[in-house]
C-alpha cells in the first residue's frame, strides 16, 4: 500500500504565550527576516517555509549590521577611506609625524591585533586570496621601522614621503582583503559569534570548539535549518513524543535544552537533575531553531550585557519596544559607557514623551550579565516614579532643558568597588525596578564628593537631581509629605553654613560626620553634630530637621540635601529645577 503523501506545510507558526525566552526568540526572528518572509496575526508569527532557504545568510547579516561596526575588524575595514585620502594628498599637505603615528597606531592596535586572534587564524584558512597575510605583516613592520629611522635622521622630506606612500599602498592590501564580501562576512560572523551570539546559547554548531566545519554559515544551516526542513517533510501522525515547548509531535527525544545559557543542563553528565534520573524535557527542531534567534531578540552591548523588555501585550508592541532599545544602543555605539540599561531608559523616555497612554507598569525586564539572567516586574508605583522623573524638567545653567532622568544619563563613577565604571544611571534604575530606594547610592556618591574624589563624574547639582528622584520614590511608596522646595531650601541652608567657615576643611569635616550619622540612622547624633556647628557660628538650626525627627525618610532626604549644600559645586553642569 502506497503511503499517503504528507501535505506540505506553507508556514511555521510561533505563538507568543507570554514567556520571555520564547518572546525573545520570536522578536529575533522578526529582526532577522525580511518583511515579506512572515506575517503577524492573532499574536502569532507565521513564517513562510521558503524563507528557510535564505535564513542562514539573514541570520548572520543581522548581527553584522547591528553590531559589526563596534568590532576590531570594522576599524580595519573603515581605515580604507583614510588610506585613500592620504594617497590623494599633495606632498606639501602631508604632516609626516602625524601620518606616521596614525598608520603605526592602526597597524599595531587594529590590524596586527586582529591577525593574531584565533578567529582570524581559523577563517583565513578557507579564504581564497593571493595575499600572504603573515608575510605582508612582516614586510610592513620592516617598512615602519625604516620609515621611523628616516624621520629621526631628518632625511630629505621627499624621500620620507615617498617611503610613506609606498607603505600606504602596501597597507591597502589588507583593507582590500578584509573588505571582500565573503571574507568580511565570515570574519565578522566569527568575531560576533564570540561577542554576541554566544550570550544566549553555546557549545553546539559553530560555537562547539570541536566542530569540524570551519564555515559558520554551513555549520548553522546543517545544525539548525536542515533539521527543520526535514521535520516538515515527514509525517508525524504516529509520533509518540511531544515538544516540551510547543507540544509538536516528535519521533524521538533528540534535542535537549542544554545548549541554552543559564537555563538548560547537560543531560548526559547531569541526569540527576531530572525526575527519577529520566529527563523528559526535549524540544522539536522548530523550537530549537527559534531559540537560536534569542541572541538576535536581546539587546546587547559589546561587554556581554543585555536586556529584553517582555512587553507582551502583542507581538508588534513587543518588537517595537525592543527595537527602540537596540536602535538607541546602535546610535550610542561610539559611547564607551553605553549600557543596555541606559538604552532601555532613554528609549522609554521617548515613549513617555510621545504617548500619554504609555506605561511601564507590569512590564517584565530581563537583564543578562556575566552569564546570568535577572528579572524585574515593574510595579505601577515605580512606573509612576519614572514617568514623573521624566516629566520633571531641569534647566541647566547654559539654558538647556532636560528631564530629571536625562540629566543623569552620562554620570558615572570610575573604578568603583572592582568595576571599571559604575554607571549611576544604571545603578539608579536597577534599584528602582526592584522597588528599592536610592539612599545607599546617594550616600556613596556624597562620600566621594565630600573628599573631592575625581572618580565621581557627577556634579553636586546632579546629586540633588538624584535626591529629588529618591523623593519621588518615597512620595509614591510612603506618601511622604516632603517637597522639592524644602529640599532646595535645606541645600541653601547648607551653603550658608559652609560660607560661614573661614576654612573649607571645617565644612568638609562637618559634611563627613553628618553623612556617617545618616548612614547609621542616628538622628540624635546628627542633630548634636549640627547643633555644635550652628552654635560655633552663632546661628539657628533649620526647623525642618526638628519637625522631621519622627520620620526617618524625611530626615534622611533633608540631611542629604543639607550635606550637598556643604559641598562646593565646581562644575557648570546640572541646574535649578523648574516646572515646564
PDB file of N, CA, C and O in Angstrom, residues 55-95:
ATOM      1  N   UNK A  55      17.523  31.818   5.193  1.00  0.00           N
ATOM      2  CA  UNK A  55      17.552  32.235   6.598  1.00  0.00           C
ATOM      3  C   UNK A  55      18.979  32.322   7.144  1.00  0.00           C
ATOM      4  O   UNK A  55      19.303  33.242   7.901  1.00  0.00           O
ATOM      5  N   UNK A  56      19.832  31.377   6.798  1.00  0.00           N
ATOM      6  CA  UNK A  56      21.199  31.368   7.334  1.00  0.00           C
ATOM      7  C   UNK A  56      21.933  32.655   7.007  1.00  0.00           C
ATOM      8  O   UNK A  56      22.572  33.264   7.877  1.00  0.00           O
ATOM      9  N   UNK A  57      21.850  33.089   5.755  1.00  0.00           N
ATOM     10  CA  UNK A  57      22.503  34.344   5.368  1.00  0.00           C
ATOM     11  C   UNK A  57      21.914  35.520   6.152  1.00  0.00           C
ATOM     12  O   UNK A  57      22.643  36.400   6.613  1.00  0.00           O
ATOM     13  N   UNK A  58      20.589  35.531   6.295  1.00  0.00           N
ATOM     14  CA  UNK A  58      19.918  36.614   7.020  1.00  0.00           C
ATOM     15  C   UNK A  58      20.297  36.609   8.503  1.00  0.00           C
ATOM     16  O   UNK A  58      20.394  37.664   9.133  1.00  0.00           O
ATOM     17  N   UNK A  59      20.485  35.415   9.042  1.00  0.00           N
ATOM     18  CA  UNK A  59      20.828  35.272  10.462  1.00  0.00           C
ATOM     19  C   UNK A  59      22.117  36.042  10.772  1.00  0.00           C
ATOM     20  O   UNK A  59      22.153  36.901  11.659  1.00  0.00           O
ATOM     21  N   UNK A  60      23.159  35.748  10.032  1.00  0.00           N
ATOM     22  CA  UNK A  60      24.441  36.404  10.299  1.00  0.00           C
ATOM     23  C   UNK A  60      24.444  37.855   9.830  1.00  0.00           C
ATOM     24  O   UNK A  60      25.116  38.702  10.412  1.00  0.00           O
ATOM     25  N   UNK A  61      23.680  38.137   8.782  1.00  0.00           N
ATOM     26  CA  UNK A  61      23.584  39.513   8.289  1.00  0.00           C
ATOM     27  C   UNK A  61      23.027  40.439   9.372  1.00  0.00           C
ATOM     28  O   UNK A  61      23.472  41.591   9.514  1.00  0.00           O
ATOM     29  N   UNK A  62      22.055  39.944  10.156  1.00  0.00           N
ATOM     30  CA  UNK A  62      21.504  40.769  11.224  1.00  0.00           C
ATOM     31  C   UNK A  62      22.590  41.182  12.222  1.00  0.00           C
ATOM     32  O   UNK A  62      22.705  42.360  12.575  1.00  0.00           O
ATOM     33  N   UNK A  63      23.373  40.228  12.697  1.00  0.00           N
ATOM     34  CA  UNK A  63      24.389  40.532  13.705  1.00  0.00           C
ATOM     35  C   UNK A  63      25.474  41.453  13.145  1.00  0.00           C
ATOM     36  O   UNK A  63      25.953  42.350  13.834  1.00  0.00           O
ATOM     37  N   UNK A  64      25.834  41.236  11.891  1.00  0.00           N
ATOM     38  CA  UNK A  64      26.859  42.080  11.273  1.00  0.00           C
ATOM     39  C   UNK A  64      26.366  43.518  11.157  1.00  0.00           C
ATOM     40  O   UNK A  64      27.094  44.472  11.439  1.00  0.00           O
ATOM     41  N   UNK A  65      25.103  43.685  10.767  1.00  0.00           N
ATOM     42  CA  UNK A  65      24.524  45.026  10.635  1.00  0.00           C
ATOM     43  C   UNK A  65      24.353  45.701  11.992  1.00  0.00           C
ATOM     44  O   UNK A  65      24.650  46.882  12.154  1.00  0.00           O
ATOM     45  N   UNK A  66      23.865  44.942  12.986  1.00  0.00           N
ATOM     46  CA  UNK A  66      23.547  45.516  14.297  1.00  0.00           C
ATOM     47  C   UNK A  66      24.787  45.782  15.147  1.00  0.00           C
ATOM     48  O   UNK A  66      24.838  46.767  15.886  1.00  0.00           O
ATOM     49  N   UNK A  67      25.791  44.907  15.045  1.00  0.00           N
ATOM     50  CA  UNK A  67      26.927  45.002  15.969  1.00  0.00           C
ATOM     51  C   UNK A  67      28.295  45.102  15.285  1.00  0.00           C
ATOM     52  O   UNK A  67      29.286  45.361  15.959  1.00  0.00           O
ATOM     53  N   UNK A  68      28.328  44.896  13.982  1.00  0.00           N
ATOM     54  CA  UNK A  68      29.610  44.814  13.278  1.00  0.00           C
ATOM     55  C   UNK A  68      30.483  46.045  13.376  1.00  0.00           C
ATOM     56  O   UNK A  68      31.709  45.962  13.423  1.00  0.00           O
ATOM     57  N   UNK A  69      29.865  47.231  13.415  1.00  0.00           N
ATOM     58  CA  UNK A  69      30.641  48.476  13.423  1.00  0.00           C
ATOM     59  C   UNK A  69      31.448  48.661  14.701  1.00  0.00           C
ATOM     60  O   UNK A  69      32.315  49.531  14.767  1.00  0.00           O
ATOM     61  N   UNK A  70      31.148  47.864  15.733  1.00  0.00           N
ATOM     62  CA  UNK A  70      31.831  48.017  17.013  1.00  0.00           C
ATOM     63  C   UNK A  70      32.977  47.031  17.196  1.00  0.00           C
ATOM     64  O   UNK A  70      33.536  46.911  18.279  1.00  0.00           O
ATOM     65  N   UNK A  71      33.350  46.313  16.145  1.00  0.00           N
ATOM     66  CA  UNK A  71      34.406  45.308  16.235  1.00  0.00           C
ATOM     67  C   UNK A  71      35.752  45.850  15.754  1.00  0.00           C
ATOM     68  O   UNK A  71      35.828  46.879  15.075  1.00  0.00           O
ATOM     69  N   UNK A  72      36.824  45.135  16.101  1.00  0.00           N
ATOM     70  CA  UNK A  72      38.160  45.493  15.616  1.00  0.00           C
ATOM     71  C   UNK A  72      38.219  45.395  14.095  1.00  0.00           C
ATOM     72  O   UNK A  72      38.904  46.182  13.435  1.00  0.00           O
ATOM     73  N   UNK A  73      37.519  44.425  13.547  1.00  0.00           N
ATOM     74  CA  UNK A  73      37.525  44.242  12.091  1.00  0.00           C
ATOM     75  C   UNK A  73      36.961  45.476  11.390  1.00  0.00           C
ATOM     76  O   UNK A  73      37.443  45.873  10.327  1.00  0.00           O
ATOM     77  N   UNK A  74      35.946  46.081  11.995  1.00  0.00           N
ATOM     78  CA  UNK A  74      35.363  47.294  11.403  1.00  0.00           C
ATOM     79  C   UNK A  74      36.398  48.420  11.347  1.00  0.00           C
ATOM     80  O   UNK A  74      36.423  49.213  10.404  1.00  0.00           O
ATOM     81  N   UNK A  75      37.236  48.496  12.382  1.00  0.00           N
ATOM     82  CA  UNK A  75      38.285  49.525  12.396  1.00  0.00           C
ATOM     83  C   UNK A  75      39.285  49.301  11.270  1.00  0.00           C
ATOM     84  O   UNK A  75      39.858  50.248  10.723  1.00  0.00           O
ATOM     85  N   UNK A  76      39.509  48.029  10.944  1.00  0.00           N
ATOM     86  CA  UNK A  76      40.428  47.707   9.842  1.00  0.00           C
ATOM     87  C   UNK A  76      39.806  48.116   8.510  1.00  0.00           C
ATOM     88  O   UNK A  76      40.429  48.798   7.692  1.00  0.00           O
ATOM     89  N   UNK A  77      38.565  47.705   8.292  1.00  0.00           N
ATOM     90  CA  UNK A  77      37.896  47.968   7.016  1.00  0.00           C
ATOM     91  C   UNK A  77      37.648  49.459   6.803  1.00  0.00           C
ATOM     92  O   UNK A  77      37.868  49.989   5.708  1.00  0.00           O
ATOM     93  N   UNK A  78      37.209  50.155   7.865  1.00  0.00           N
ATOM     94  CA  UNK A  78      36.896  51.582   7.728  1.00  0.00           C
ATOM     95  C   UNK A  78      38.133  52.431   7.471  1.00  0.00           C
ATOM     96  O   UNK A  78      38.021  53.568   7.008  1.00  0.00           O
ATOM     97  N   UNK A  79      39.313  51.884   7.731  1.00  0.00           N
ATOM     98  CA  UNK A  79      40.565  52.633   7.502  1.00  0.00           C
ATOM     99  C   UNK A  79      40.884  52.749   6.016  1.00  0.00           C
ATOM    100  O   UNK A  79      41.755  53.516   5.616  1.00  0.00           O
ATOM    101  N   UNK A  80      40.135  52.013   5.215  1.00  0.00           N
ATOM    102  CA  UNK A  80      40.355  52.040   3.766  1.00  0.00           C
ATOM    103  C   UNK A  80      40.203  53.450   3.211  1.00  0.00           C
ATOM    104  O   UNK A  80      41.027  53.909   2.397  1.00  0.00           O
ATOM    105  N   UNK A  81      39.169  54.154   3.649  1.00  0.00           N
ATOM    106  CA  UNK A  81      38.931  55.523   3.161  1.00  0.00           C
ATOM    107  C   UNK A  81      40.027  56.474   3.630  1.00  0.00           C
ATOM    108  O   UNK A  81      40.403  57.409   2.906  1.00  0.00           O
ATOM    109  N   UNK A  82      40.555  56.238   4.823  1.00  0.00           N
ATOM    110  CA  UNK A  82      41.646  57.080   5.343  1.00  0.00           C
ATOM    111  C   UNK A  82      42.897  56.923   4.485  1.00  0.00           C
ATOM    112  O   UNK A  82      43.577  57.901   4.156  1.00  0.00           O
ATOM    113  N   UNK A  83      43.209  55.675   4.126  1.00  0.00           N
ATOM    114  CA  UNK A  83      44.382  55.415   3.286  1.00  0.00           C
ATOM    115  C   UNK A  83      44.230  56.072   1.913  1.00  0.00           C
ATOM    116  O   UNK A  83      45.179  56.660   1.380  1.00  0.00           O
ATOM    117  N   UNK A  84      43.033  55.980   1.351  1.00  0.00           N
ATOM    118  CA  UNK A  84      42.791  56.604   0.038  1.00  0.00           C
ATOM    119  C   UNK A  84      42.930  58.122   0.119  1.00  0.00           C
ATOM    120  O   UNK A  84      43.486  58.756  -0.779  1.00  0.00           O
ATOM    121  N   UNK A  85      42.442  58.681   1.212  1.00  0.00           N
ATOM    122  CA  UNK A  85      42.538  60.131   1.401  1.00  0.00           C
ATOM    123  C   UNK A  85      43.988  60.573   1.541  1.00  0.00           C
ATOM    124  O   UNK A  85      44.398  61.603   0.986  1.00  0.00           O
ATOM    125  N   UNK A  86      44.789  59.796   2.265  1.00  0.00           N
ATOM    126  CA  UNK A  86      46.200  60.129   2.440  1.00  0.00           C
ATOM    127  C   UNK A  86      46.950  60.079   1.115  1.00  0.00           C
ATOM    128  O   UNK A  86      47.789  60.942   0.827  1.00  0.00           O
ATOM    129  N   UNK A  87      46.631  59.076   0.283  1.00  0.00           N
ATOM    130  CA  UNK A  87      47.296  58.965  -1.016  1.00  0.00           C
ATOM    131  C   UNK A  87      46.934  60.103  -1.957  1.00  0.00           C
ATOM    132  O   UNK A  87      47.733  60.496  -2.824  1.00  0.00           O
ATOM    133  N   UNK A  88      45.755  60.656  -1.796  1.00  0.00           N
ATOM    134  CA  UNK A  88      45.292  61.721  -2.694  1.00  0.00           C
ATOM    135  C   UNK A  88      45.881  63.089  -2.342  1.00  0.00           C
ATOM    136  O   UNK A  88      45.778  64.033  -3.120  1.00  0.00           O
ATOM    137  N   UNK A  89      46.514  63.195  -1.178  1.00  0.00           N
ATOM    138  CA  UNK A  89      47.073  64.481  -0.754  1.00  0.00           C
ATOM    139  C   UNK A  89      48.352  64.822  -1.520  1.00  0.00           C
ATOM    140  O   UNK A  89      49.122  63.935  -1.895  1.00  0.00           O
ATOM    141  N   UNK A  90      48.572  66.100  -1.717  1.00  0.00           N
ATOM    142  CA  UNK A  90      49.844  66.551  -2.264  1.00  0.00           C
ATOM    143  C   UNK A  90      50.916  66.420  -1.199  1.00  0.00           C
ATOM    144  O   UNK A  90      50.632  66.427   0.000  1.00  0.00           O
ATOM    145  N   UNK A  91      52.187  66.344  -1.627  1.00  0.00           N
ATOM    146  CA  UNK A  91      53.290  66.201  -0.677  1.00  0.00           C
ATOM    147  C   UNK A  91      53.289  67.315   0.369  1.00  0.00           C
ATOM    148  O   UNK A  91      53.571  67.080   1.553  1.00  0.00           O
ATOM    149  N   UNK A  92      52.989  68.522  -0.069  1.00  0.00           N
ATOM    150  CA  UNK A  92      53.029  69.669   0.848  1.00  0.00           C
ATOM    151  C   UNK A  92      51.947  69.580   1.928  1.00  0.00           C
ATOM    152  O   UNK A  92      52.080  70.179   3.004  1.00  0.00           O
ATOM    153  N   UNK A  93      50.870  68.831   1.658  1.00  0.00           N
ATOM    154  CA  UNK A  93      49.762  68.727   2.618  1.00  0.00           C
ATOM    155  C   UNK A  93      49.998  67.669   3.695  1.00  0.00           C
ATOM    156  O   UNK A  93      49.307  67.635   4.706  1.00  0.00           O
ATOM    157  N   UNK A  94      50.998  66.809   3.464  1.00  0.00           N
ATOM    158  CA  UNK A  94      51.206  65.675   4.369  1.00  0.00           C
ATOM    159  C   UNK A  94      52.041  66.082   5.578  1.00  0.00           C
ATOM    160  O   UNK A  94      53.157  66.587   5.446  1.00  0.00           O
ATOM    161  N   UNK A  95      51.464  65.858   6.765  1.00  0.00           N
ATOM    162  CA  UNK A  95      52.188  66.022   8.022  1.00  0.00           C
ATOM    163  C   UNK A  95      52.824  64.665   8.330  1.00  0.00           C
ATOM    164  O   UNK A  95      52.145  63.725   8.739  1.00  0.00           O
TER     165      UNK A  95
END
